[in-house]
Amino acid sequence: MSDEVDAGTAPERTRTAAGAAEEGGAMTVVHLSRVPFADWSLLHVPVTARRRPARAGVPALRGPLGEPVPRPFDVTGTAGLFTIAYTCGRPPGHGTSERARRGGTP
Amino acid sequence: VTTVEPGCLPGGDGLPATAAAARGRVRALLAARLGAAPSSDARVPLEPPAVVDVLLVTSELVTNAIRHAGGLTGFAASVEGDLVSLDVSDASCSLPATDDASLDLFRPGGFGWPLVCKVAEDVRITRQPGGGKTIHVRVRLP
C-alpha cells in the first residue's frame, strides 16, 4: 500500500487484502511502509482479511511503520488481533503492542 | 490563538471537499504552530502522536459529515496553548450514535465516534438554529 488510508481509499485496499487472503497463502501480509497516515478505516483492511478462510492465517502488518499508522490499532485495542512487524528487520510477533514497540515485553 | 477557517490557507477556499483535504488544513495549522515547515506532500510523515490524534479526529468528523450527515457545512480549526479545537458542522440534526451497537469493525465509520470521544479532551454538540449541528472537539497536544 502507499498513500493515506481513509474512508475514501480503504474499500479498495480492503478488497485487495481480502482477495490476497482468498488465494490460500499461509499468511496475508499487508505492507504499510509507504503509508504515511491511516485513520480508523485502516482497521477494516486486516479485519476483513481475517474473516477469510482459516488457511489464510492471521493477517500480518509489515513496516517500517511511522508513528501515525499503528495508532488506530493502539486506540482501539485491536493490535493484539494481528501480527504487526513495526520494522522490517524485526521478526513479526503475534500481538505485538505499543508497549512492545517501545521496548517492553511483547 | 492560531486559527484556520475556509480561505485562510493555500487551498483553503471554501470547505474541504474530502477528509484528506481537511487533514491537510489541520496539518498546515499545526505545522505553523509547532514550528515545522508545512508540507503539501501527504507522503511526508511528520506527525508525533498527539498530532496523529488530531488528524484521526478530523478525519472521522469530516468523513461522517460528508457521508452520513447530509454534508459538511462548516469547518474550523484553531490552536490555543496546547489545545487544538475543531468545529465541524453538518446538515443533520441527528446525534452521532453512542451505543455499543455502533462498534462494528466491519461497517465503515461504525466505530469512529466512540474513539473520537476516547482521544478528545472534551466534546460538545450544538444544534444550529437553521438546522444541522456543530461538533466541537478539543484535543490536547503534549
PDB file of N, CA and C in Angstrom, chain A residues 3-8 11 36-41 43-44 47-48 51 66-68 71-72 74-78 81 102, chain B residues 19-20 23 27 42-43 45 47-49 52-53 55-56 59-60 63 67 104-109 111-112 115-116 118-119:
ATOM      1  N   ASP A   3       0.371   5.851   0.019  1.00  0.00           N
ATOM      2  CA  ASP A   3      -0.531   6.979   0.247  1.00  0.00           C
ATOM      3  C   ASP A   3      -1.427   6.730   1.469  1.00  0.00           C
ATOM      4  N   GLU A   4      -2.243   7.730   1.769  1.00  0.00           N
ATOM      5  CA  GLU A   4      -3.011   7.683   3.002  1.00  0.00           C
ATOM      6  C   GLU A   4      -4.187   6.701   2.896  1.00  0.00           C
ATOM      7  N   VAL A   5      -4.576   6.187   4.045  1.00  0.00           N
ATOM      8  CA  VAL A   5      -5.727   5.289   4.100  1.00  0.00           C
ATOM      9  C   VAL A   5      -6.824   5.982   4.901  1.00  0.00           C
ATOM     10  N   ASP A   6      -7.970   6.191   4.258  1.00  0.00           N
ATOM     11  CA  ASP A   6      -9.133   6.726   4.960  1.00  0.00           C
ATOM     12  C   ASP A   6     -10.390   6.127   4.329  1.00  0.00           C
ATOM     13  N   ALA A   7     -11.541   6.664   4.664  1.00  0.00           N
ATOM     14  CA  ALA A   7     -12.788   6.060   4.184  1.00  0.00           C
ATOM     15  C   ALA A   7     -12.869   6.071   2.662  1.00  0.00           C
ATOM     16  N   GLY A   8     -12.162   7.017   2.035  1.00  0.00           N
ATOM     17  CA  GLY A   8     -12.200   7.086   0.579  1.00  0.00           C
ATOM     18  C   GLY A   8     -11.351   6.030  -0.096  1.00  0.00           C
ATOM     19  N   PRO A  11     -11.838   1.027   1.058  1.00  0.00           N
ATOM     20  CA  PRO A  11     -12.562  -0.068   0.410  1.00  0.00           C
ATOM     21  C   PRO A  11     -11.731  -0.816  -0.637  1.00  0.00           C
ATOM     22  N   PRO A  36       1.802   6.922   4.939  1.00  0.00           N
ATOM     23  CA  PRO A  36       2.203   7.958   5.903  1.00  0.00           C
ATOM     24  C   PRO A  36       1.165   8.222   6.990  1.00  0.00           C
ATOM     25  N   PHE A  37      -0.094   7.934   6.686  1.00  0.00           N
ATOM     26  CA  PHE A  37      -1.158   8.200   7.659  1.00  0.00           C
ATOM     27  C   PHE A  37      -2.321   7.264   7.362  1.00  0.00           C
ATOM     28  N   ALA A  38      -2.953   6.800   8.431  1.00  0.00           N
ATOM     29  CA  ALA A  38      -4.150   5.979   8.252  1.00  0.00           C
ATOM     30  C   ALA A  38      -5.116   6.317   9.368  1.00  0.00           C
ATOM     31  N   ASP A  39      -6.372   6.527   8.995  1.00  0.00           N
ATOM     32  CA  ASP A  39      -7.368   6.725  10.055  1.00  0.00           C
ATOM     33  C   ASP A  39      -7.980   5.374  10.407  1.00  0.00           C
ATOM     34  N   TRP A  40      -9.081   5.397  11.129  1.00  0.00           N
ATOM     35  CA  TRP A  40      -9.634   4.143  11.623  1.00  0.00           C
ATOM     36  C   TRP A  40     -10.146   3.242  10.512  1.00  0.00           C
ATOM     37  N   SER A  41     -10.245   3.775   9.321  1.00  0.00           N
ATOM     38  CA  SER A  41     -10.646   2.936   8.190  1.00  0.00           C
ATOM     39  C   SER A  41      -9.637   1.825   7.944  1.00  0.00           C
ATOM     40  N   LEU A  43      -8.472  -0.174   9.915  1.00  0.00           N
ATOM     41  CA  LEU A  43      -8.819  -1.386  10.662  1.00  0.00           C
ATOM     42  C   LEU A  43      -9.613  -2.366   9.804  1.00  0.00           C
ATOM     43  N   HIS A  44     -10.375  -1.851   8.846  1.00  0.00           N
ATOM     44  CA  HIS A  44     -11.203  -2.738   8.028  1.00  0.00           C
ATOM     45  C   HIS A  44     -10.351  -3.651   7.151  1.00  0.00           C
ATOM     46  N   VAL A  47      -8.989  -6.648   9.292  1.00  0.00           N
ATOM     47  CA  VAL A  47     -10.146  -7.316   9.917  1.00  0.00           C
ATOM     48  C   VAL A  47     -10.915  -8.103   8.864  1.00  0.00           C
ATOM     49  N   THR A  48     -11.116  -7.506   7.698  1.00  0.00           N
ATOM     50  CA  THR A  48     -11.818  -8.203   6.627  1.00  0.00           C
ATOM     51  C   THR A  48     -11.019  -9.409   6.150  1.00  0.00           C
ATOM     52  N   ARG A  51     -11.397 -12.441   8.293  1.00  0.00           N
ATOM     53  CA  ARG A  51     -12.657 -13.190   8.209  1.00  0.00           C
ATOM     54  C   ARG A  51     -12.605 -14.253   7.115  1.00  0.00           C
ATOM     55  N   GLY A  66       5.507   4.336  10.405  1.00  0.00           N
ATOM     56  CA  GLY A  66       5.626   5.642  11.030  1.00  0.00           C
ATOM     57  C   GLY A  66       4.694   5.711  12.226  1.00  0.00           C
ATOM     58  N   GLU A  67       4.846   6.735  13.013  1.00  0.00           N
ATOM     59  CA  GLU A  67       4.027   6.887  14.224  1.00  0.00           C
ATOM     60  C   GLU A  67       2.532   6.856  13.946  1.00  0.00           C
ATOM     61  N   PRO A  68       2.054   7.443  12.840  1.00  0.00           N
ATOM     62  CA  PRO A  68       0.604   7.515  12.652  1.00  0.00           C
ATOM     63  C   PRO A  68      -0.058   6.174  12.384  1.00  0.00           C
ATOM     64  N   ARG A  71      -1.360   3.820  15.335  1.00  0.00           N
ATOM     65  CA  ARG A  71      -2.191   4.491  16.327  1.00  0.00           C
ATOM     66  C   ARG A  71      -3.644   3.989  16.334  1.00  0.00           C
ATOM     67  N   PRO A  72      -4.311   3.799  15.186  1.00  0.00           N
ATOM     68  CA  PRO A  72      -5.685   3.292  15.244  1.00  0.00           C
ATOM     69  C   PRO A  72      -5.786   1.941  15.934  1.00  0.00           C
ATOM     70  N   ASP A  74      -3.730   0.884  18.298  1.00  0.00           N
ATOM     71  CA  ASP A  74      -3.485   1.109  19.721  1.00  0.00           C
ATOM     72  C   ASP A  74      -4.735   1.645  20.416  1.00  0.00           C
ATOM     73  N   VAL A  75      -5.369   2.630  19.787  1.00  0.00           N
ATOM     74  CA  VAL A  75      -6.528   3.271  20.413  1.00  0.00           C
ATOM     75  C   VAL A  75      -7.687   2.298  20.570  1.00  0.00           C
ATOM     76  N   THR A  76      -7.857   1.428  19.572  1.00  0.00           N
ATOM     77  CA  THR A  76      -8.999   0.513  19.599  1.00  0.00           C
ATOM     78  C   THR A  76      -8.700  -0.779  20.335  1.00  0.00           C
ATOM     79  N   GLY A  77      -7.456  -0.983  20.712  1.00  0.00           N
ATOM     80  CA  GLY A  77      -7.105  -2.225  21.390  1.00  0.00           C
ATOM     81  C   GLY A  77      -7.124  -3.429  20.475  1.00  0.00           C
ATOM     82  N   THR A  78      -6.995  -3.204  19.170  1.00  0.00           N
ATOM     83  CA  THR A  78      -7.046  -4.312  18.211  1.00  0.00           C
ATOM     84  C   THR A  78      -5.673  -4.790  17.771  1.00  0.00           C
ATOM     85  N   LEU A  81      -4.900  -8.467  17.648  1.00  0.00           N
ATOM     86  CA  LEU A  81      -5.583  -9.370  16.715  1.00  0.00           C
ATOM     87  C   LEU A  81      -4.700  -9.761  15.536  1.00  0.00           C
ATOM     88  N   ARG A 102       7.814   0.031  22.161  1.00  0.00           N
ATOM     89  CA  ARG A 102       8.641   0.991  22.903  1.00  0.00           C
ATOM     90  C   ARG A 102       9.666   0.289  23.790  1.00  0.00           C
TER      91      ARG A 102
ATOM     92  N   ALA B  19     -12.069  14.330   3.503  1.00  0.00           N
ATOM     93  CA  ALA B  19     -11.374  14.238   4.784  1.00  0.00           C
ATOM     94  C   ALA B  19      -9.886  14.501   4.595  1.00  0.00           C
ATOM     95  N   ALA B  20      -9.343  14.063   3.483  1.00  0.00           N
ATOM     96  CA  ALA B  20      -7.918  14.290   3.220  1.00  0.00           C
ATOM     97  C   ALA B  20      -7.616  15.784   3.131  1.00  0.00           C
ATOM     98  N   ARG B  23      -7.680  17.207   6.620  1.00  0.00           N
ATOM     99  CA  ARG B  23      -6.437  16.861   7.328  1.00  0.00           C
ATOM    100  C   ARG B  23      -5.298  17.743   6.856  1.00  0.00           C
ATOM    101  N   ARG B  27      -3.014  19.898   9.229  1.00  0.00           N
ATOM    102  CA  ARG B  27      -1.556  19.713   9.199  1.00  0.00           C
ATOM    103  C   ARG B  27      -0.844  21.058   9.062  1.00  0.00           C
ATOM    104  N   ALA B  42       1.497  14.725   1.388  1.00  0.00           N
ATOM    105  CA  ALA B  42       0.934  13.872   2.442  1.00  0.00           C
ATOM    106  C   ALA B  42       1.791  12.645   2.693  1.00  0.00           C
ATOM    107  N   ARG B  43       2.741  12.385   1.788  1.00  0.00           N
ATOM    108  CA  ARG B  43       3.570  11.199   1.977  1.00  0.00           C
ATOM    109  C   ARG B  43       4.697  11.441   2.970  1.00  0.00           C
ATOM    110  N   PRO B  45       5.799  11.772   6.436  1.00  0.00           N
ATOM    111  CA  PRO B  45       5.272  11.551   7.784  1.00  0.00           C
ATOM    112  C   PRO B  45       5.934  12.484   8.781  1.00  0.00           C
ATOM    113  N   GLU B  47       4.065  13.486  11.734  1.00  0.00           N
ATOM    114  CA  GLU B  47       3.195  13.635  12.876  1.00  0.00           C
ATOM    115  C   GLU B  47       3.662  12.909  14.123  1.00  0.00           C
ATOM    116  N   PRO B  48       3.885  13.614  15.213  1.00  0.00           N
ATOM    117  CA  PRO B  48       4.054  12.953  16.504  1.00  0.00           C
ATOM    118  C   PRO B  48       2.701  12.460  16.992  1.00  0.00           C
ATOM    119  N   PRO B  49       2.669  11.659  18.036  1.00  0.00           N
ATOM    120  CA  PRO B  49       1.417  11.010  18.441  1.00  0.00           C
ATOM    121  C   PRO B  49       0.234  11.952  18.646  1.00  0.00           C
ATOM    122  N   VAL B  52      -1.210  13.062  15.496  1.00  0.00           N
ATOM    123  CA  VAL B  52      -1.927  11.951  14.879  1.00  0.00           C
ATOM    124  C   VAL B  52      -3.354  11.889  15.411  1.00  0.00           C
ATOM    125  N   ASP B  53      -3.528  12.067  16.700  1.00  0.00           N
ATOM    126  CA  ASP B  53      -4.875  12.036  17.269  1.00  0.00           C
ATOM    127  C   ASP B  53      -5.745  13.155  16.701  1.00  0.00           C
ATOM    128  N   LEU B  55      -5.453  14.488  13.788  1.00  0.00           N
ATOM    129  CA  LEU B  55      -5.778  14.114  12.408  1.00  0.00           C
ATOM    130  C   LEU B  55      -6.815  12.995  12.358  1.00  0.00           C
ATOM    131  N   LEU B  56      -6.729  12.066  13.293  1.00  0.00           N
ATOM    132  CA  LEU B  56      -7.734  10.995  13.359  1.00  0.00           C
ATOM    133  C   LEU B  56      -9.121  11.569  13.632  1.00  0.00           C
ATOM    134  N   SER B  59     -10.369  13.454  10.592  1.00  0.00           N
ATOM    135  CA  SER B  59     -10.779  12.517   9.548  1.00  0.00           C
ATOM    136  C   SER B  59     -12.152  11.930   9.845  1.00  0.00           C
ATOM    137  N   GLU B  60     -12.359  11.534  11.072  1.00  0.00           N
ATOM    138  CA  GLU B  60     -13.624  10.909  11.437  1.00  0.00           C
ATOM    139  C   GLU B  60     -14.790  11.890  11.332  1.00  0.00           C
ATOM    140  N   THR B  63     -15.399  12.907   7.613  1.00  0.00           N
ATOM    141  CA  THR B  63     -15.944  11.760   6.878  1.00  0.00           C
ATOM    142  C   THR B  63     -17.399  11.534   7.248  1.00  0.00           C
ATOM    143  N   ARG B  67     -20.480  11.770   4.616  1.00  0.00           N
ATOM    144  CA  ARG B  67     -21.106  10.516   4.201  1.00  0.00           C
ATOM    145  C   ARG B  67     -22.439  10.218   4.888  1.00  0.00           C
ATOM    146  N   ASP B 104     -18.855  -1.558  15.264  1.00  0.00           N
ATOM    147  CA  ASP B 104     -18.823  -2.632  14.289  1.00  0.00           C
ATOM    148  C   ASP B 104     -17.628  -2.413  13.367  1.00  0.00           C
ATOM    149  N   LEU B 105     -16.618  -3.251  13.543  1.00  0.00           N
ATOM    150  CA  LEU B 105     -15.395  -3.086  12.748  1.00  0.00           C
ATOM    151  C   LEU B 105     -15.633  -3.337  11.267  1.00  0.00           C
ATOM    152  N   PHE B 106     -16.725  -4.018  10.944  1.00  0.00           N
ATOM    153  CA  PHE B 106     -16.951  -4.369   9.554  1.00  0.00           C
ATOM    154  C   PHE B 106     -17.810  -3.345   8.825  1.00  0.00           C
ATOM    155  N   ARG B 107     -18.265  -2.340   9.551  1.00  0.00           N
ATOM    156  CA  ARG B 107     -19.056  -1.294   8.907  1.00  0.00           C
ATOM    157  C   ARG B 107     -18.252  -0.003   8.915  1.00  0.00           C
ATOM    158  N   PRO B 108     -17.910   0.540   7.730  1.00  0.00           N
ATOM    159  CA  PRO B 108     -17.122   1.767   7.686  1.00  0.00           C
ATOM    160  C   PRO B 108     -17.758   2.875   8.512  1.00  0.00           C
ATOM    161  N   GLY B 109     -16.971   3.514   9.334  1.00  0.00           N
ATOM    162  CA  GLY B 109     -17.475   4.614  10.146  1.00  0.00           C
ATOM    163  C   GLY B 109     -18.241   4.169  11.370  1.00  0.00           C
ATOM    164  N   PHE B 111     -17.364   2.756  14.134  1.00  0.00           N
ATOM    165  CA  PHE B 111     -16.758   2.776  15.453  1.00  0.00           C
ATOM    166  C   PHE B 111     -15.990   4.065  15.720  1.00  0.00           C
ATOM    167  N   GLY B 112     -16.045   5.011  14.801  1.00  0.00           N
ATOM    168  CA  GLY B 112     -15.222   6.203  14.928  1.00  0.00           C
ATOM    169  C   GLY B 112     -15.655   7.149  16.039  1.00  0.00           C
ATOM    170  N   LEU B 115     -14.440   6.481  19.482  1.00  0.00           N
ATOM    171  CA  LEU B 115     -12.996   6.707  19.568  1.00  0.00           C
ATOM    172  C   LEU B 115     -12.660   8.192  19.565  1.00  0.00           C
ATOM    173  N   VAL B 116     -13.468   8.977  18.884  1.00  0.00           N
ATOM    174  CA  VAL B 116     -13.308  10.433  18.983  1.00  0.00           C
ATOM    175  C   VAL B 116     -13.455  10.846  20.450  1.00  0.00           C
ATOM    176  N   LYS B 118     -12.951   9.076  22.959  1.00  0.00           N
ATOM    177  CA  LYS B 118     -11.881   8.499  23.758  1.00  0.00           C
ATOM    178  C   LYS B 118     -10.600   9.343  23.726  1.00  0.00           C
ATOM    179  N   VAL B 119     -10.250   9.867  22.571  1.00  0.00           N
ATOM    180  CA  VAL B 119      -8.984  10.595  22.468  1.00  0.00           C
ATOM    181  C   VAL B 119      -9.151  12.095  22.704  1.00  0.00           C
TER     182      VAL B 119
END
